[in-house]
Amino acid sequence: MGTFCSIIKFENLQELKRLCHWGPIIALGVIAICSTMAMIDSVLWYWPLHTTGGSVNFIMLINWTVMILYNYFNAMFIGPGFVPLGWKPENTQDSMYLQYCKVCQAYKAPRSHHCRKCNRCVMKMDHHCPWINNCCGYQNHASFTLFLLLAPLGCIHAAFIFVMTMYTQLYNRLSFGWNTVKIDMSAARRDPAPIVPFGLAAFAATLFALGLALGTTIAVGMLFFIQMKIILRNKTSIESWIEEKAKDRIQYYQLDEIFVFPYDMGSRWKNFKQVFTWSGVPEGDGLEWPIREGCHQYSLTIEQLKQKADKRVRSVRYKVIEDYSGAFCPLNRGIKTFFTSPCTEEPRIQLQIGEIILATRGLRYWLYGDKVLDDSFVEGVSRIRGWFPRNCVEKCPCDTETDPALEGEKKNR
């Protein structure tokens, strides 16, 4: 009902175009294949409906499917919430702490960022997710995270059905020779025989669905783990990078200050309640936020302005120490790097040993930035921008002899 109501509230049917994208098509295709095959395998060959267990199992499968689709469509269609066009703070003096977005013709509210894909300033933006073809932010963060939880749970249930179906149907069909294992697909397992025999096509379809279910469980489960880590700290992926650059700025200039993230409520439970509520509506209005004691409402935006004014910390200089092919999910970069590949349409940068990269933001195992091609990069003439694994690069040491401008700026500070 909630999903239906959210669809009715669309200002126009243009929102339905979000479905016409490779992300939702693949995601909904995986959900449809796993759910359909689990129900077919369960009813026809593993746990028939005339038994109590079979009926309960079938209801659970339908329940998983409904809850997954409910949260998926909520995350997609309700959206993250956008800063109103032309927005400015009630106190005009507060505008000095905020950045101005020329596209939206409005000030960026605390924790908001402009998304090039959505072409709007997004409230509490975490990232733009291609799987929902929308941003993850203030209004849909809870629905998105619940989808990341329910999808692996439903796939685990489906995978159990697939394994048990193949086991029960093939148990009496296996014959072992000296060097071969043969499967007699004509033999019946159940007595009486099922209406539709478990043939080669059914076996292939079940095996394919099992692969999808296991892959989804691992990949989406990792994303859920990442999201829960930042939710329990009341941060977003972007804010984690801002905090990292703030600490780097303080360390470089040897400033007598400590950066305190202003939105961390001091306990995981309080941070959890900022996103998940019984009403389903997140805390706050997306423009003003509760802050911890001793912090300013604009502490984070002030830090962003400092970083924007500081040419050195706009980006962090890295040197490539290992080659990277530019693959979206590189197997040779480690299991954690493989499963935490950013869910974005932004490109990857091919790296070679010795190249210099200027990183502007990043995740725990990935960084995003520009490859320095030649001297024309300084004028912004030539650059290659995208994601690359963090374990392929190392931070360049602060060499004042090769960069006297930074040394002079440091002394002025």
Short mmCIF file of C-alpha atoms in Angstrom, two decimals:
data_model
loop_
_atom_site.label_atom_id
_atom_site.label_comp_id
_atom_site.label_asym_id
_atom_site.label_seq_id
_atom_site.Cartn_x
_atom_site.Cartn_y
_atom_site.Cartn_z
CA MET A 1 0.00 0.00 0.00
CA GLY A 2 2.84 2.37 0.86
CA THR A 3 4.48 1.78 -2.49
CA PHE A 4 1.16 2.28 -4.31
CA CYS A 5 0.54 5.55 -2.47
CA SER A 6 4.02 6.79 -3.28
CA ILE A 7 3.36 6.10 -6.98
CA ILE A 8 0.05 7.98 -6.86
CA LYS A 9 1.82 11.02 -5.37
CA PHE A 10 4.10 11.41 -8.41
CA GLU A 11 3.79 14.86 -9.90
CA ASN A 12 3.98 13.18 -13.30
CA LEU A 13 4.76 9.83 -14.83
CA GLN A 14 8.32 10.90 -15.65
CA GLU A 15 9.48 9.15 -12.47
CA LEU A 16 8.60 5.80 -14.03
CA LYS A 17 11.46 6.36 -16.46
CA ARG A 18 13.78 5.36 -13.62
CA LEU A 19 12.83 1.77 -14.44
CA CYS A 20 14.23 2.14 -17.97
CA HIS A 21 17.84 1.79 -16.90
CA TRP A 22 20.25 -1.14 -16.78
CA GLY A 23 20.45 -1.02 -12.95
CA PRO A 24 16.74 -1.57 -12.14
CA ILE A 25 16.37 -3.98 -15.08
CA ILE A 26 19.14 -6.22 -13.75
CA ALA A 27 18.05 -5.91 -10.11
CA LEU A 28 14.40 -6.70 -10.82
CA GLY A 29 15.46 -9.49 -13.18
CA VAL A 30 17.51 -11.17 -10.45
CA ILE A 31 14.63 -10.81 -7.96
CA ALA A 32 12.15 -12.26 -10.46
CA ILE A 33 14.35 -15.23 -11.42
CA CYS A 34 15.27 -16.20 -7.85
CA SER A 35 11.73 -15.77 -6.50
CA THR A 36 10.00 -17.57 -9.38
CA MET A 37 12.41 -20.50 -9.47
CA ALA A 38 12.27 -20.90 -5.67
CA MET A 39 8.47 -21.10 -5.75
CA ILE A 40 8.43 -23.50 -8.72
CA ASP A 41 11.09 -25.80 -7.24
CA SER A 42 9.40 -25.80 -3.87
CA VAL A 43 5.88 -26.56 -5.10
CA LEU A 44 6.71 -29.07 -7.85
CA TRP A 45 9.73 -30.97 -6.61
CA TYR A 46 10.75 -30.27 -3.03
CA TRP A 47 7.97 -29.25 -0.63
CA PRO A 48 4.44 -29.59 -2.10
CA LEU A 49 1.66 -27.26 -0.95
CA HIS A 50 -0.57 -30.02 0.49
CA THR A 51 1.84 -30.35 3.42
CA THR A 52 1.92 -27.92 6.35
CA GLY A 53 5.63 -27.26 5.93
CA GLY A 54 5.21 -26.69 2.22
CA SER A 55 2.46 -24.13 2.78
CA VAL A 56 4.51 -22.22 5.39
CA ASN A 57 7.57 -22.31 3.14
CA PHE A 58 5.57 -20.95 0.19
CA ILE A 59 4.13 -18.12 2.29
CA MET A 60 7.64 -17.21 3.50
CA LEU A 61 8.89 -17.05 -0.09
CA ILE A 62 6.06 -14.70 -1.05
CA ASN A 63 6.72 -12.63 2.07
CA TRP A 64 10.41 -12.19 1.19
CA THR A 65 9.51 -11.13 -2.35
CA VAL A 66 6.92 -8.57 -1.23
CA MET A 67 9.16 -7.00 1.43
CA ILE A 68 12.15 -6.82 -0.92
CA LEU A 69 10.12 -5.17 -3.69
CA TYR A 70 8.39 -2.82 -1.22
CA ASN A 71 11.67 -1.41 0.10
CA TYR A 72 13.27 -1.42 -3.34
CA PHE A 73 10.50 0.68 -4.91
CA ASN A 74 10.37 2.95 -1.87
CA ALA A 75 14.09 3.63 -2.19
CA MET A 76 13.72 4.26 -5.91
CA PHE A 77 10.52 6.31 -6.12
CA ILE A 78 10.36 8.16 -2.79
CA GLY A 79 13.92 9.29 -3.41
CA PRO A 80 16.46 10.93 -1.11
CA GLY A 81 14.78 14.30 -0.83
CA PHE A 82 16.10 17.39 -2.59
CA VAL A 83 16.99 20.82 -1.27
CA PRO A 84 14.23 23.20 -2.48
CA LEU A 85 15.23 25.27 -5.49
CA GLY A 86 16.26 28.74 -4.40
CA TRP A 87 16.66 27.67 -0.76
CA LYS A 88 18.58 29.89 1.64
CA PRO A 89 18.91 29.84 5.44
CA GLU A 90 16.39 31.78 7.52
CA ASN A 91 19.20 33.80 9.05
CA THR A 92 20.90 35.47 6.10
CA GLN A 93 24.16 35.72 8.05
CA ASP A 94 24.37 31.91 8.08
CA SER A 95 24.84 31.93 4.30
CA MET A 96 28.51 32.79 4.86
CA TYR A 97 28.98 29.21 6.17
CA LEU A 98 27.35 27.56 3.15
CA GLN A 99 28.35 26.84 -0.42
CA TYR A 100 26.20 28.14 -3.25
CA CYS A 101 25.00 25.84 -6.03
CA LYS A 102 24.79 27.65 -9.36
CA VAL A 103 22.75 24.85 -10.94
CA CYS A 104 20.00 24.81 -8.30
CA GLN A 105 20.31 28.55 -7.64
CA ALA A 106 20.30 27.77 -3.92
CA TYR A 107 22.60 27.39 -0.96
CA LYS A 108 23.64 23.86 -0.11
CA ALA A 109 22.03 22.95 3.20
CA PRO A 110 24.22 21.19 5.80
CA ARG A 111 25.04 17.60 4.72
CA SER A 112 23.66 18.17 1.21
CA HIS A 113 25.64 17.77 -2.01
CA HIS A 114 24.89 18.27 -5.67
CA CYS A 115 24.40 15.10 -7.71
CA ARG A 116 25.36 15.37 -11.38
CA LYS A 117 23.08 12.45 -12.29
CA CYS A 118 19.97 13.79 -10.55
CA ASN A 119 20.96 17.40 -11.35
CA ARG A 120 19.75 18.51 -7.91
CA CYS A 121 21.22 19.12 -4.47
CA VAL A 122 20.45 16.01 -2.43
CA MET A 123 19.68 16.08 1.32
CA LYS A 124 22.25 14.09 3.32
CA MET A 125 23.60 12.56 0.14
CA ASP A 126 25.42 9.24 0.56
CA HIS A 127 25.88 8.18 -3.07
CA HIS A 128 24.08 7.80 -6.37
CA CYS A 129 23.12 4.15 -6.73
CA PRO A 130 22.68 2.79 -10.27
CA TRP A 131 20.71 -0.23 -8.99
CA ILE A 132 17.82 2.03 -7.95
CA ASN A 133 18.73 4.68 -10.54
CA ASN A 134 18.45 7.31 -7.82
CA CYS A 135 20.43 8.82 -4.98
CA CYS A 136 20.58 7.34 -1.50
CA GLY A 137 20.01 10.09 1.02
CA TYR A 138 17.85 11.55 3.77
CA GLN A 139 14.39 10.18 2.92
CA ASN A 140 15.23 6.77 1.45
CA HIS A 141 18.32 5.74 3.45
CA ALA A 142 16.27 3.43 5.70
CA SER A 143 14.40 1.78 2.80
CA PHE A 144 17.61 1.32 0.86
CA THR A 145 19.36 -0.29 3.83
CA LEU A 146 16.39 -2.58 4.55
CA PHE A 147 16.48 -3.68 0.92
CA LEU A 148 20.19 -4.50 1.34
CA LEU A 149 19.28 -6.61 4.39
CA LEU A 150 16.21 -8.40 3.03
CA ALA A 151 17.67 -9.28 -0.39
CA PRO A 152 20.46 -11.51 1.03
CA LEU A 153 18.07 -13.11 3.54
CA GLY A 154 15.59 -13.93 0.81
CA CYS A 155 18.38 -15.26 -1.42
CA ILE A 156 19.65 -17.50 1.40
CA HIS A 157 16.18 -19.02 1.70
CA ALA A 158 15.94 -19.44 -2.07
CA ALA A 159 19.43 -20.98 -2.24
CA PHE A 160 18.39 -23.54 0.40
CA ILE A 161 15.37 -24.48 -1.75
CA PHE A 162 17.55 -24.84 -4.85
CA VAL A 163 20.12 -27.04 -3.11
CA MET A 164 17.50 -29.29 -1.51
CA THR A 165 15.56 -29.60 -4.76
CA MET A 166 18.62 -30.75 -6.69
CA TYR A 167 19.64 -33.08 -3.86
CA THR A 168 16.26 -34.78 -3.50
CA GLN A 169 15.72 -35.06 -7.26
CA LEU A 170 19.19 -36.33 -8.11
CA TYR A 171 19.82 -38.59 -5.12
CA ASN A 172 18.59 -41.78 -6.86
CA ARG A 173 19.81 -40.75 -10.29
CA LEU A 174 23.54 -40.74 -9.65
CA SER A 175 25.66 -43.68 -10.77
CA PHE A 176 29.41 -43.79 -10.21
CA GLY A 177 31.85 -45.55 -12.51
CA TRP A 178 35.59 -45.90 -12.30
CA ASN A 179 36.25 -42.55 -13.96
CA THR A 180 32.81 -41.00 -14.49
CA VAL A 181 29.73 -39.80 -12.66
CA LYS A 182 26.49 -40.20 -14.62
CA ILE A 183 23.07 -38.68 -13.93
CA ASP A 184 19.95 -40.48 -15.10
CA MET A 185 17.47 -37.59 -15.55
CA SER A 186 14.65 -39.98 -16.50
CA ALA A 187 14.37 -41.54 -13.04
CA ALA A 188 11.60 -40.26 -10.76
CA ARG A 189 12.34 -39.35 -7.16
CA ARG A 190 8.94 -38.81 -5.62
CA ASP A 191 6.15 -41.34 -5.37
CA PRO A 192 3.76 -40.47 -6.87
CA ALA A 193 5.81 -38.81 -9.59
CA PRO A 194 5.53 -34.99 -9.84
CA ILE A 195 3.23 -33.51 -12.46
CA VAL A 196 6.21 -31.94 -14.23
CA PRO A 197 9.32 -34.14 -14.28
CA PHE A 198 12.59 -32.67 -13.08
CA GLY A 199 14.40 -32.77 -16.40
CA LEU A 200 17.61 -31.31 -17.73
CA ALA A 201 16.08 -27.89 -18.38
CA ALA A 202 14.77 -27.69 -14.81
CA PHE A 203 18.15 -28.72 -13.47
CA ALA A 204 19.96 -26.05 -15.54
CA ALA A 205 17.47 -23.34 -14.51
CA THR A 206 17.76 -24.28 -10.84
CA LEU A 207 21.56 -24.29 -11.01
CA PHE A 208 21.56 -20.86 -12.70
CA ALA A 209 19.19 -19.43 -10.08
CA LEU A 210 21.41 -20.86 -7.34
CA GLY A 211 24.39 -19.00 -8.76
CA LEU A 212 22.42 -15.75 -8.85
CA ALA A 213 21.21 -16.24 -5.29
CA LEU A 214 24.67 -16.94 -3.89
CA GLY A 215 26.25 -14.05 -5.80
CA THR A 216 23.55 -11.65 -4.62
CA THR A 217 23.92 -12.82 -1.03
CA ILE A 218 27.65 -12.07 -1.00
CA ALA A 219 27.64 -8.81 -2.99
CA VAL A 220 24.55 -7.19 -1.45
CA GLY A 221 25.48 -8.50 2.00
CA MET A 222 28.79 -6.63 1.79
CA LEU A 223 26.96 -3.44 0.81
CA PHE A 224 24.63 -3.85 3.80
CA PHE A 225 27.62 -4.22 6.12
CA ILE A 226 29.18 -1.01 4.73
CA GLN A 227 25.92 0.93 5.08
CA MET A 228 25.38 -0.20 8.66
CA LYS A 229 28.89 0.90 9.63
CA ILE A 230 28.29 4.47 8.47
CA ILE A 231 24.74 4.56 9.87
CA LEU A 232 25.97 3.58 13.34
CA ARG A 233 28.39 6.52 13.12
CA ASN A 234 25.68 8.79 11.66
CA LYS A 235 27.85 9.55 8.64
CA THR A 236 27.60 9.24 4.90
CA SER A 237 30.27 8.01 2.50
CA ILE A 238 30.96 11.60 1.43
CA GLU A 239 31.23 12.83 5.01
CA SER A 240 33.72 10.08 5.84
CA TRP A 241 35.99 11.42 3.11
CA ILE A 242 35.55 15.02 4.31
CA GLU A 243 36.57 13.90 7.80
CA GLU A 244 39.65 12.13 6.41
CA LYS A 245 40.72 15.26 4.54
CA ALA A 246 40.12 17.37 7.66
CA LYS A 247 42.49 15.23 9.68
CA ASP A 248 45.02 15.36 6.86
CA ARG A 249 44.79 19.18 6.77
CA ILE A 250 45.30 19.48 10.53
CA GLN A 251 48.25 17.10 10.48
CA TYR A 252 49.98 18.80 7.56
CA TYR A 253 49.74 22.32 8.96
CA GLN A 254 50.35 21.08 12.53
CA LEU A 255 47.33 22.99 13.79
CA ASP A 256 46.38 22.96 17.45
CA GLU A 257 42.85 21.70 16.85
CA ILE A 258 40.90 18.46 16.76
CA PHE A 259 38.19 17.84 14.21
CA VAL A 260 35.05 16.43 15.84
CA PHE A 261 32.35 15.07 13.56
CA PRO A 262 29.31 17.14 14.61
CA TYR A 263 26.51 14.69 13.81
CA ASP A 264 27.76 11.71 15.84
CA MET A 265 25.33 11.54 18.76
CA GLY A 266 27.81 9.69 20.96
CA SER A 267 26.15 6.25 20.93
CA ARG A 268 25.37 3.76 18.18
CA TRP A 269 21.76 3.45 19.28
CA LYS A 270 21.15 7.21 19.01
CA ASN A 271 22.83 7.27 15.62
CA PHE A 272 20.72 4.29 14.52
CA LYS A 273 17.51 6.12 15.47
CA GLN A 274 18.48 9.06 13.27
CA VAL A 275 17.77 6.84 10.24
CA PHE A 276 15.39 4.10 11.44
CA THR A 277 12.16 5.16 13.17
CA TRP A 278 8.90 3.36 13.92
CA SER A 279 6.99 5.84 11.76
CA GLY A 280 9.30 5.27 8.82
CA VAL A 281 10.03 8.99 8.62
CA PRO A 282 13.66 9.85 9.45
CA GLU A 283 14.56 12.35 12.16
CA GLY A 284 14.72 16.03 11.22
CA ASP A 285 13.65 17.86 8.10
CA GLY A 286 16.73 17.25 5.96
CA LEU A 287 17.89 20.86 6.29
CA GLU A 288 18.78 21.18 9.98
CA TRP A 289 20.29 18.42 12.09
CA PRO A 290 20.79 17.61 15.76
CA ILE A 291 24.44 18.03 16.70
CA ARG A 292 26.63 16.81 19.52
CA GLU A 293 27.56 19.08 22.39
CA GLY A 294 30.33 21.54 21.65
CA CYS A 295 29.74 21.57 17.89
CA HIS A 296 28.25 24.16 15.57
CA GLN A 297 25.33 23.56 13.21
CA TYR A 298 27.68 24.46 10.36
CA SER A 299 30.85 22.79 11.67
CA LEU A 300 31.03 20.39 8.71
CA THR A 301 30.23 23.03 6.09
CA ILE A 302 32.85 25.33 7.59
CA GLU A 303 35.37 22.52 7.26
CA GLN A 304 34.32 22.05 3.62
CA LEU A 305 34.93 25.75 2.96
CA LYS A 306 38.38 25.47 4.54
CA GLN A 307 39.20 22.52 2.31
CA LYS A 308 37.88 24.32 -0.74
CA ALA A 309 40.07 27.34 0.03
CA ASP A 310 43.09 25.15 0.73
CA LYS A 311 44.53 24.11 -2.64
CA ARG A 312 46.51 21.32 -1.04
CA VAL A 313 43.58 19.46 0.56
CA ARG A 314 41.16 19.81 -2.29
CA SER A 315 42.86 16.65 -3.37
CA VAL A 316 45.37 14.29 -1.83
CA ARG A 317 48.36 13.33 -4.00
CA TYR A 318 49.00 9.61 -4.47
CA LYS A 319 51.67 7.71 -6.38
CA VAL A 320 50.82 4.47 -8.19
CA ILE A 321 52.80 1.52 -6.82
CA GLU A 322 50.99 -1.32 -8.63
CA ASP A 323 49.37 -1.58 -12.06
CA TYR A 324 45.58 -1.62 -12.31
CA SER A 325 43.70 -2.64 -15.47
CA GLY A 326 40.61 -0.51 -14.85
CA ALA A 327 38.33 -3.48 -14.15
CA PHE A 328 35.14 -2.70 -12.23
CA CYS A 329 35.56 -5.68 -9.87
CA PRO A 330 39.26 -6.65 -9.93
CA LEU A 331 39.87 -10.13 -8.56
CA ASN A 332 43.61 -9.60 -8.25
CA ARG A 333 43.26 -6.66 -5.84
CA GLY A 334 41.94 -8.70 -2.94
CA ILE A 335 38.59 -10.05 -1.82
CA LYS A 336 37.59 -6.88 0.09
CA THR A 337 38.37 -4.63 -2.85
CA PHE A 338 36.43 -6.96 -5.16
CA PHE A 339 33.24 -6.98 -3.07
CA THR A 340 33.31 -3.28 -2.11
CA SER A 341 33.55 -1.95 -5.65
CA PRO A 342 31.60 1.36 -5.76
CA CYS A 343 28.02 0.96 -6.99
CA THR A 344 28.20 3.79 -9.47
CA GLU A 345 28.32 4.39 -13.19
CA GLU A 346 31.44 6.52 -12.80
CA PRO A 347 34.42 5.06 -14.69
CA ARG A 348 37.55 3.37 -13.36
CA ILE A 349 41.04 4.70 -14.11
CA GLN A 350 43.67 2.44 -15.62
CA LEU A 351 46.89 2.88 -13.63
CA GLN A 352 50.56 2.23 -14.28
CA ILE A 353 53.41 2.25 -11.77
CA GLY A 354 54.85 5.72 -11.22
CA GLU A 355 51.80 7.76 -12.26
CA ILE A 356 50.44 10.51 -10.00
CA ILE A 357 46.80 10.61 -8.92
CA LEU A 358 44.98 13.46 -7.16
CA ALA A 359 42.23 11.88 -5.02
CA THR A 360 39.28 14.08 -4.14
CA ARG A 361 37.13 11.57 -2.25
CA GLY A 362 37.02 7.91 -1.46
CA LEU A 363 35.84 4.85 0.40
CA ARG A 364 37.74 2.45 2.61
CA TYR A 365 39.12 0.36 -0.25
CA TRP A 366 38.57 2.71 -3.21
CA LEU A 367 39.52 6.29 -4.09
CA TYR A 368 38.13 8.74 -6.64
CA GLY A 369 40.22 11.39 -8.34
CA ASP A 370 42.13 12.65 -11.37
CA LYS A 371 45.17 11.19 -13.10
CA VAL A 372 47.87 13.78 -13.74
CA LEU A 373 48.67 13.49 -17.43
CA ASP A 374 51.05 16.39 -17.97
CA ASP A 375 51.61 20.02 -17.02
CA SER A 376 48.42 21.05 -18.76
CA PHE A 377 46.52 19.39 -15.90
CA VAL A 378 47.23 22.48 -13.80
CA GLU A 379 45.17 24.59 -16.19
CA GLY A 380 42.48 21.89 -16.22
CA VAL A 381 43.03 21.13 -19.89
CA SER A 382 43.60 17.39 -19.73
CA ARG A 383 42.59 14.88 -17.08
CA ILE A 384 41.22 11.40 -16.60
CA ARG A 385 38.80 11.06 -13.70
CA GLY A 386 37.40 7.95 -12.01
CA TRP A 387 37.71 5.31 -9.29
CA PHE A 388 40.74 3.17 -8.50
CA PRO A 389 41.68 0.69 -5.71
CA ARG A 390 43.32 2.21 -2.65
CA ASN A 391 45.85 -0.62 -2.38
CA CYS A 392 47.34 0.30 -5.79
CA VAL A 393 48.63 3.66 -4.55
CA GLU A 394 50.42 5.27 -1.64
CA LYS A 395 50.37 8.83 -0.35
CA CYS A 396 53.16 11.01 -1.68
CA PRO A 397 55.39 12.36 1.13
CA CYS A 398 55.32 16.10 1.70
CA ASP A 399 58.44 17.15 -0.24
CA THR A 400 58.84 20.90 0.28
CA GLU A 401 61.89 21.09 -1.96
CA THR A 402 59.88 19.97 -4.97
CA ASP A 403 56.82 21.98 -4.02
CA PRO A 404 57.96 25.31 -2.51
CA ALA A 405 54.55 26.88 -2.93
CA LEU A 406 53.12 24.50 -0.34
CA GLU A 407 55.96 25.26 2.05
CA GLY A 408 55.34 29.00 1.71
CA GLU A 409 51.62 28.48 2.32
CA LYS A 410 52.40 26.35 5.36
CA LYS A 411 54.60 29.11 6.84
CA ASN A 412 51.90 31.70 6.26
CA ARG A 413 49.48 29.54 8.22
#
